[in-house]
Amino acid sequence: MVRTVHPCVKLRQRMSIGIQLLASISRIRIESIDMLHSAKRPLVCLHYGIGDVIMQLPVLESLRSYIPDAVITLLGAQPALELFDDDHRWRSVQSVQAWGLRHWGDGGDSDIRAAVASWVKRSRFDIILDVSHAVHAVKEVLWQLHRYILDTGT
């Protein structure tokens, strides 16, 4: 007899095992964990698709608990960002469409990359999480500008 496990149970099991982000951080140097814990202005790059962002919600909840006083900025795409419209715990939400980026693989042009760079510099993030999730143009700028990046590679 084959025993099947409901997909929701599998999801809960996966998400509860250390919550993806915090579990992956354990593979990073201890200084990085300290840096995350003391972060006041982190930027979190969300997955592009709404379904993937829904899967990230438990990770974001865990992050919010880990750094409760931080002003966490979420960077992602519409309509996925609408999930956070009425949630005041996320005081800052930035859409990649605001820069004219249309899809995850969009490399943008020099004007778009300059606008992203200007926004990043003005925002003064002390740490950036999961750059690999960002739209290509944004990812390029973040890797060039920022020293403190923690990336789960998921």
XYZ file of N, CA, C and O in Angstrom:
616
model
N 0.837 -1.176 0.000
C 0.000 0.000 0.000
C 0.890 1.250 0.000
O 1.809 1.380 0.788
N 0.570 2.175 -0.891
C 1.315 3.420 -1.002
C 0.628 4.480 -0.151
O -0.578 4.689 -0.258
N 1.403 5.117 0.685
C 0.857 6.163 1.549
C 1.134 7.522 0.906
O 2.272 7.867 0.628
N 0.087 8.277 0.664
C 0.263 9.615 0.090
C 0.097 10.666 1.171
O -0.706 10.520 2.082
N 0.872 11.708 1.019
C 0.800 12.825 1.951
C 0.224 14.009 1.198
O 0.643 14.327 0.089
N -0.770 14.633 1.795
C -1.416 15.788 1.171
C -0.373 16.881 0.924
O 0.497 17.121 1.764
N -0.425 17.563 -0.240
C 0.562 18.610 -0.545
C 0.670 19.703 0.513
O 1.754 20.220 0.760
N -0.437 20.052 1.160
C -0.388 21.088 2.203
C 0.439 20.626 3.403
O 1.142 21.422 4.016
N 0.341 19.343 3.725
C 1.123 18.798 4.829
C 2.603 18.845 4.468
O 3.442 19.243 5.274
N 2.916 18.472 3.217
C 4.308 18.533 2.765
C 4.831 19.966 2.850
O 5.945 20.196 3.292
N 4.029 20.918 2.415
C 4.432 22.319 2.453
C 4.699 22.764 3.884
O 5.725 23.366 4.182
N 3.767 22.446 4.794
C 3.946 22.826 6.191
C 5.215 22.215 6.773
O 5.947 22.858 7.514
N 5.489 20.959 6.420
C 6.697 20.306 6.920
C 7.940 21.015 6.403
O 8.864 21.277 7.162
N 7.943 21.329 5.117
C 9.104 22.009 4.542
C 9.302 23.379 5.160
O 10.417 23.771 5.479
N 8.220 24.131 5.318
C 8.336 25.499 5.822
C 8.691 25.517 7.304
O 9.358 26.426 7.763
N 8.248 24.512 8.037
C 8.515 24.527 9.471
C 9.923 24.060 9.815
O 10.383 24.258 10.917
N 10.614 23.463 8.894
C 11.981 23.010 9.180
C 12.905 24.208 9.075
O 13.570 24.429 8.067
N 12.894 25.010 10.107
C 13.810 26.133 10.211
C 13.429 27.363 9.409
O 14.162 28.337 9.442
N 12.334 27.316 8.687
C 11.904 28.396 7.799
C 13.062 28.712 6.841
O 14.102 29.190 7.256
N 12.816 28.485 5.557
C 13.860 28.520 4.528
C 14.934 29.571 4.731
O 16.118 29.251 4.732
N 14.573 30.792 4.881
C 15.581 31.855 4.954
C 16.490 31.688 6.160
O 17.706 31.711 6.035
N 15.905 31.505 7.334
C 16.722 31.414 8.540
C 17.558 30.141 8.546
O 18.678 30.141 9.032
N 17.028 29.084 7.951
C 17.804 27.849 7.859
C 18.988 28.042 6.936
O 20.101 27.592 7.217
N 18.780 28.719 5.838
C 19.880 28.923 4.897
C 20.929 29.868 5.479
O 22.103 29.751 5.165
N 20.505 30.774 6.312
C 21.455 31.705 6.928
C 22.433 30.944 7.822
O 23.574 31.337 7.964
N 22.003 29.822 8.374
C 22.892 29.054 9.242
C 24.108 28.535 8.479
O 25.117 28.203 9.078
N 24.012 28.475 7.145
C 25.152 28.056 6.333
C 26.114 29.215 6.075
O 27.172 29.033 5.524
N 25.730 30.404 6.468
C 26.532 31.594 6.234
C 27.330 31.898 7.497
O 26.929 31.532 8.599
N 28.433 32.568 7.341
C 29.286 32.899 8.489
C 28.502 33.548 9.623
O 27.544 34.267 9.412
N 28.947 33.320 10.840
C 28.302 33.848 12.048
C 28.214 35.371 12.006
O 27.240 35.946 12.452
N 29.214 36.058 11.422
C 29.169 37.516 11.336
C 27.944 37.966 10.547
O 27.355 38.999 10.837
N 27.571 37.196 9.528
C 26.413 37.544 8.706
C 25.124 37.439 9.497
O 24.218 38.253 9.331
N 25.041 36.446 10.363
C 23.847 36.291 11.195
C 23.741 37.478 12.146
O 22.671 38.050 12.330
N 24.869 37.859 12.739
C 24.882 39.032 13.618
C 24.470 40.280 12.855
O 23.740 41.127 13.357
N 24.962 40.399 11.623
C 24.640 41.551 10.794
C 23.134 41.596 10.507
O 22.513 42.653 10.570
N 22.539 40.462 10.228
C 21.098 40.410 9.974
C 20.329 40.792 11.233
O 19.388 41.586 11.173
N 20.746 40.262 12.361
C 20.042 40.541 13.620
C 20.090 42.026 13.981
O 19.153 42.555 14.565
N 21.161 42.711 13.607
C 21.274 44.127 13.939
C 20.796 45.042 12.804
O 20.889 46.263 12.928
N 20.282 44.473 11.730
C 19.840 45.276 10.583
C 18.681 46.193 10.971
O 17.748 45.785 11.652
N 18.770 47.429 10.521
C 17.698 48.413 10.753
C 16.927 48.718 9.470
O 15.778 49.107 9.514
N 17.582 48.557 8.303
C 16.964 48.881 7.016
C 17.284 47.794 5.977
O 17.974 48.060 5.001
N 16.765 46.576 6.162
C 17.039 45.535 5.171
C 16.115 45.639 3.952
O 14.991 46.133 4.047
N 16.628 45.186 2.822
C 15.852 45.059 1.600
C 15.699 43.576 1.324
O 16.687 42.836 1.347
N 14.459 43.140 1.078
C 14.193 41.748 0.735
C 13.715 41.704 -0.709
O 12.690 42.305 -1.048
N 14.456 40.991 -1.546
C 14.062 40.803 -2.943
C 13.153 39.576 -3.008
O 13.575 38.464 -2.679
N 11.912 39.811 -3.391
C 10.929 38.735 -3.464
C 11.025 38.007 -4.802
O 11.503 38.564 -5.791
N 10.524 36.786 -4.806
C 10.376 36.067 -6.077
C 9.446 36.873 -6.976
O 8.665 37.694 -6.506
N 9.502 36.619 -8.267
C 8.717 37.400 -9.223
C 7.232 37.027 -9.232
O 6.382 37.885 -9.245
N 6.923 35.747 -9.209
C 5.536 35.306 -9.347
C 4.760 35.339 -8.049
O 5.306 35.138 -6.959
N 3.464 35.566 -8.170
C 2.606 35.671 -6.980
C 2.576 34.364 -6.184
O 2.595 34.377 -4.956
N 2.567 33.227 -6.872
C 2.573 31.941 -6.165
C 3.837 31.743 -5.356
O 3.798 31.254 -4.219
N 4.968 32.135 -5.938
C 6.234 32.024 -5.219
C 6.272 32.958 -4.017
O 6.812 32.607 -2.966
N 5.701 34.140 -4.159
C 5.664 35.084 -3.036
C 4.779 34.529 -1.920
O 5.120 34.647 -0.744
N 3.682 33.896 -2.278
C 2.820 33.263 -1.261
C 3.620 32.213 -0.494
O 3.517 32.108 0.727
N 4.461 31.469 -1.212
C 5.300 30.458 -0.548
C 6.336 31.117 0.375
O 6.796 30.501 1.328
N 6.702 32.362 0.112
C 7.681 33.077 0.935
C 7.076 33.690 2.194
O 7.823 34.108 3.084
N 5.759 33.755 2.283
C 5.122 34.441 3.413
C 5.579 33.928 4.782
O 5.890 34.739 5.658
N 5.673 32.611 5.001
C 6.164 32.163 6.317
C 7.597 32.613 6.594
O 7.949 32.916 7.734
N 8.413 32.692 5.562
C 9.790 33.155 5.719
C 9.791 34.627 6.130
O 10.529 35.041 7.028
N 8.939 35.411 5.486
C 8.850 36.833 5.820
C 8.344 37.032 7.243
O 8.817 37.925 7.957
N 7.386 36.221 7.653
C 6.888 36.283 9.039
C 8.027 36.006 10.022
O 8.170 36.693 11.036
N 8.815 35.002 9.714
C 9.934 34.652 10.577
C 10.970 35.775 10.612
O 11.498 36.113 11.673
N 11.249 36.358 9.461
C 12.185 37.474 9.386
C 11.683 38.656 10.210
O 12.437 39.274 10.956
N 10.402 38.963 10.102
C 9.797 40.070 10.858
C 9.975 39.825 12.354
O 10.293 40.725 13.118
N 9.803 38.579 12.789
C 9.978 38.238 14.208
C 11.439 38.342 14.628
O 11.739 38.723 15.758
N 12.333 38.001 13.720
C 13.763 37.998 14.022
C 14.313 39.413 14.167
O 15.194 39.655 14.990
N 13.795 40.332 13.364
C 14.228 41.737 13.449
C 12.986 42.634 13.536
O 12.637 43.345 12.597
N 12.309 42.608 14.691
C 11.017 43.280 14.827
C 11.045 44.801 14.678
O 10.051 45.401 14.275
N 12.159 45.440 14.972
C 12.211 46.901 14.915
C 12.718 47.444 13.581
O 12.751 48.652 13.372
N 13.105 46.558 12.686
C 13.663 46.987 11.405
C 12.568 47.500 10.466
O 11.423 47.057 10.519
N 12.947 48.438 9.619
C 12.072 48.911 8.538
C 12.445 48.070 7.322
O 13.424 48.361 6.635
N 11.680 47.003 7.110
C 11.976 46.067 6.030
C 11.306 46.546 4.753
O 10.101 46.775 4.724
N 12.100 46.676 3.698
C 11.568 47.040 2.388
C 11.450 45.774 1.551
O 12.400 44.988 1.464
N 10.286 45.585 0.959
C 10.050 44.452 0.072
C 10.121 44.940 -1.367
O 9.479 45.925 -1.725
N 10.894 44.263 -2.189
C 11.049 44.609 -3.596
C 10.516 43.453 -4.428
O 10.949 42.313 -4.261
N 9.560 43.748 -5.297
C 8.984 42.679 -6.102
C 8.139 43.221 -7.237
O 8.254 44.382 -7.622
N 7.295 42.354 -7.748
C 6.483 42.679 -8.921
C 5.006 42.707 -8.568
O 4.548 42.028 -7.655
N 4.279 43.534 -9.322
C 2.823 43.511 -9.231
C 2.336 42.324 -10.058
O 2.980 41.985 -11.030
N 1.310 41.624 -9.722
C 0.381 41.879 -8.631
C 0.792 41.262 -7.295
O 0.085 41.405 -6.314
N 1.940 40.592 -7.240
C 2.344 39.919 -6.001
C 2.446 40.881 -4.824
O 2.096 40.528 -3.692
N 2.888 42.101 -5.071
C 3.031 43.066 -3.976
C 1.698 43.477 -3.367
O 1.657 43.967 -2.246
N 0.612 43.250 -4.093
C -0.715 43.574 -3.556
C -1.040 42.726 -2.328
O -1.904 43.094 -1.534
N -0.337 41.621 -2.149
C -0.523 40.800 -0.954
C -0.199 41.585 0.319
O -0.656 41.255 1.396
N 0.598 42.648 0.185
C 1.071 43.408 1.344
C 0.377 44.758 1.487
O 0.746 45.545 2.359
N -0.621 45.034 0.650
C -1.287 46.344 0.650
C -1.838 46.757 2.009
O -1.677 47.885 2.421
N -2.484 45.855 2.704
C -3.132 46.201 3.974
C -2.347 45.711 5.192
O -2.878 45.687 6.293
N -1.117 45.326 4.983
C -0.293 44.805 6.069
C 0.731 45.868 6.465
O 1.714 46.092 5.774
N 0.497 46.524 7.584
C 1.306 47.664 8.005
C 2.668 47.276 8.580
O 3.472 48.145 8.885
N 2.920 45.976 8.718
C 4.237 45.552 9.191
C 5.310 45.791 8.137
O 6.480 45.890 8.442
N 4.893 45.892 6.890
C 5.809 46.136 5.774
C 5.613 47.583 5.354
O 4.774 47.895 4.534
N 6.388 48.475 5.946
C 6.181 49.909 5.740
C 6.620 50.383 4.365
O 6.217 51.430 3.908
N 7.474 49.626 3.719
C 8.002 50.060 2.440
C 7.944 48.910 1.439
O 8.489 47.838 1.688
N 7.255 49.149 0.331
C 7.118 48.147 -0.726
C 7.434 48.840 -2.047
O 6.890 49.903 -2.339
N 8.325 48.244 -2.838
C 8.731 48.841 -4.109
C 8.462 47.863 -5.247
O 8.873 46.718 -5.199
N 7.788 48.355 -6.269
C 7.477 47.552 -7.450
C 8.530 47.768 -8.532
O 8.895 48.912 -8.826
N 8.982 46.684 -9.147
C 9.949 46.809 -10.245
C 9.302 47.437 -11.473
O 9.993 48.041 -12.301
N 7.990 47.354 -11.582
C 7.289 47.970 -12.705
C 7.381 49.500 -12.650
O 7.268 50.158 -13.671
N 7.625 50.063 -11.466
C 7.764 51.514 -11.332
C 8.953 52.034 -12.141
O 8.986 53.202 -12.524
N 9.918 51.167 -12.409
C 11.083 51.540 -13.218
C 10.904 51.143 -14.685
O 11.824 51.307 -15.477
N 9.754 50.570 -15.018
C 9.520 50.154 -16.400
C 9.991 48.752 -16.715
O 10.041 48.358 -17.883
N 10.327 47.979 -15.699
C 10.743 46.590 -15.918
C 9.501 45.722 -16.081
O 8.549 45.853 -15.326
N 9.526 44.832 -17.066
C 8.310 44.097 -17.436
C 8.292 42.625 -17.067
O 7.237 42.022 -16.983
N 9.458 42.011 -16.918
C 9.500 40.583 -16.600
C 10.793 40.276 -15.866
O 11.718 41.085 -15.837
N 10.880 39.067 -15.299
C 12.003 38.693 -14.444
C 13.344 38.789 -15.174
O 14.350 39.182 -14.604
N 13.372 38.476 -16.450
C 14.611 38.498 -17.214
C 14.957 39.846 -17.814
O 15.928 39.966 -18.553
N 14.180 40.873 -17.500
C 14.368 42.200 -18.083
C 15.669 42.826 -17.579
O 15.835 43.085 -16.393
N 16.590 43.089 -18.502
C 17.864 43.700 -18.150
C 17.808 45.214 -18.099
O 18.745 45.859 -17.645
N 16.682 45.776 -18.558
C 16.521 47.226 -18.547
C 17.552 47.914 -19.435
O 18.341 47.273 -20.108
N 17.526 49.236 -19.437
C 18.534 50.005 -20.170
C 19.320 50.827 -19.158
O 19.098 50.735 -17.947
N 20.242 51.648 -19.639
C 21.104 52.408 -18.721
C 20.311 53.389 -17.863
O 20.648 53.618 -16.696
N 19.226 53.968 -18.409
C 18.398 54.895 -17.622
C 17.695 54.169 -16.480
O 17.618 54.684 -15.361
N 17.178 52.984 -16.767
C 16.494 52.193 -15.731
C 17.485 51.788 -14.648
O 17.224 51.938 -13.452
N 18.639 51.291 -15.050
C 19.645 50.881 -14.059
C 20.113 52.078 -13.228
O 20.340 51.951 -12.030
N 20.212 53.254 -13.839
C 20.589 54.466 -13.092
C 19.503 54.833 -12.079
O 19.812 55.235 -10.946
N 18.237 54.694 -12.467
C 17.125 54.988 -11.543
C 17.127 54.013 -10.373
O 16.903 54.403 -9.224
N 17.383 52.739 -10.651
C 17.459 51.732 -9.583
C 18.619 52.071 -8.648
O 18.466 52.057 -7.422
N 19.764 52.387 -9.210
C 20.942 52.715 -8.394
C 20.674 53.928 -7.508
O 21.028 53.931 -6.325
N 20.016 54.923 -8.063
C 19.681 56.122 -7.291
C 18.764 55.769 -6.121
O 18.967 56.234 -4.989
N 17.761 54.944 -6.375
C 16.832 54.513 -5.322
C 17.570 53.737 -4.231
O 17.355 53.978 -3.035
N 18.444 52.830 -4.631
C 19.193 52.028 -3.654
C 20.063 52.932 -2.785
O 20.092 52.794 -1.560
N 20.745 53.871 -3.401
C 21.616 54.783 -2.641
C 20.812 55.654 -1.671
O 21.207 55.838 -0.522
N 19.679 56.171 -2.141
C 18.818 57.008 -1.271
C 18.257 56.206 -0.106
O 18.078 56.730 0.989
N 17.959 54.943 -0.348
C 17.315 54.101 0.674
C 18.269 53.665 1.775
O 17.832 53.271 2.852
N 19.563 53.675 1.507
C 20.591 53.343 2.501
C 20.321 52.020 3.227
O 20.311 51.958 4.458
N 20.122 50.962 2.466
C 19.908 49.637 3.058
C 21.190 49.169 3.728
O 22.276 49.350 3.193
N 21.057 48.559 4.913
C 22.253 48.051 5.571
C 22.536 46.596 5.209
O 23.646 46.114 5.409
N 21.541 45.915 4.659
C 21.729 44.532 4.204
C 20.665 44.229 3.142
O 19.558 44.782 3.206
N 21.016 43.385 2.200
C 20.077 43.004 1.144
C 19.969 41.484 1.140
O 20.976 40.778 1.133
N 18.742 41.009 1.154
C 18.479 39.570 1.206
C 17.933 39.064 -0.128
O 17.029 39.660 -0.705
N 18.487 37.974 -0.581
C 18.024 37.228 -1.755
C 18.016 38.021 -3.059
O 17.024 38.077 -3.773
N 19.176 38.565 -3.394
C 19.346 39.284 -4.654
C 19.019 38.389 -5.846
O 18.526 38.856 -6.867
N 19.258 37.097 -5.721
C 19.006 36.182 -6.840
C 17.538 36.160 -7.262
O 17.216 35.738 -8.363
N 16.635 36.633 -6.414
C 15.214 36.685 -6.763
C 14.852 37.915 -7.588
O 13.791 37.967 -8.188
N 15.710 38.905 -7.606
C 15.391 40.185 -8.238
C 15.395 40.085 -9.762
O 16.066 39.229 -10.349
N 14.661 40.999 -10.391
C 14.683 41.152 -11.843
C 16.129 41.432 -12.247
O 16.874 42.099 -11.530
N 16.543 40.948 -13.414
C 17.947 41.022 -13.826
C 18.560 42.420 -13.724
O 19.686 42.562 -13.235
N 17.868 43.447 -14.177
C 18.422 44.807 -14.112
C 18.698 45.220 -12.666
O 19.739 45.806 -12.354
N 17.780 44.901 -11.780
C 17.923 45.239 -10.356
C 19.052 44.415 -9.740
O 19.887 44.937 -8.991
N 19.087 43.143 -10.067
C 20.125 42.245 -9.545
C 21.518 42.770 -9.905
O 22.405 42.818 -9.055
N 21.699 43.181 -11.144
C 22.972 43.726 -11.603
C 23.409 44.920 -10.742
O 24.542 45.000 -10.288
N 22.480 45.839 -10.543
C 22.769 47.046 -9.770
C 23.093 46.691 -8.320
O 24.065 47.205 -7.750
N 22.308 45.820 -7.722
C 22.523 45.470 -6.313
C 23.879 44.812 -6.102
O 24.580 45.131 -5.133
N 24.264 43.905 -6.984
C 25.559 43.241 -6.831
C 26.698 44.242 -6.981
O 27.737 44.112 -6.337
N 26.528 45.254 -7.824
C 27.584 46.248 -8.017
C 27.699 47.218 -6.847
O 28.795 47.635 -6.490
N 26.569 47.586 -6.263
C 26.557 48.656 -5.264
C 26.717 48.220 -3.821
O 27.173 48.999 -2.994
N 26.272 47.029 -3.503
C 26.124 46.709 -2.080
C 27.137 45.700 -1.578
O 27.404 44.702 -2.219
N 27.667 45.974 -0.397
C 28.659 45.089 0.225
C 28.023 43.974 1.038
O 28.587 42.908 1.160
N 26.879 44.230 1.629
C 26.293 43.264 2.565
C 25.063 42.608 1.945
O 23.967 43.145 1.997
N 25.300 41.435 1.379
C 24.242 40.682 0.719
C 24.223 39.276 1.284
O 25.269 38.617 1.366
N 23.047 38.825 1.687
C 22.845 37.432 2.080
C 21.888 36.839 1.055
O 20.793 37.338 0.865
N 22.293 35.780 0.391
C 21.490 35.194 -0.663
C 21.345 33.710 -0.434
O 22.343 33.008 -0.262
N 20.093 33.237 -0.415
C 19.857 31.808 -0.184
C 20.052 31.000 -1.456
O 20.171 29.790 -1.405
N 20.026 31.670 -2.608
C 20.193 30.960 -3.862
C 19.006 30.092 -4.235
O 19.110 29.203 -5.057
N 17.845 30.369 -3.610
C 16.659 29.567 -3.905
C 15.788 30.232 -4.927
O 15.812 31.414 -5.108
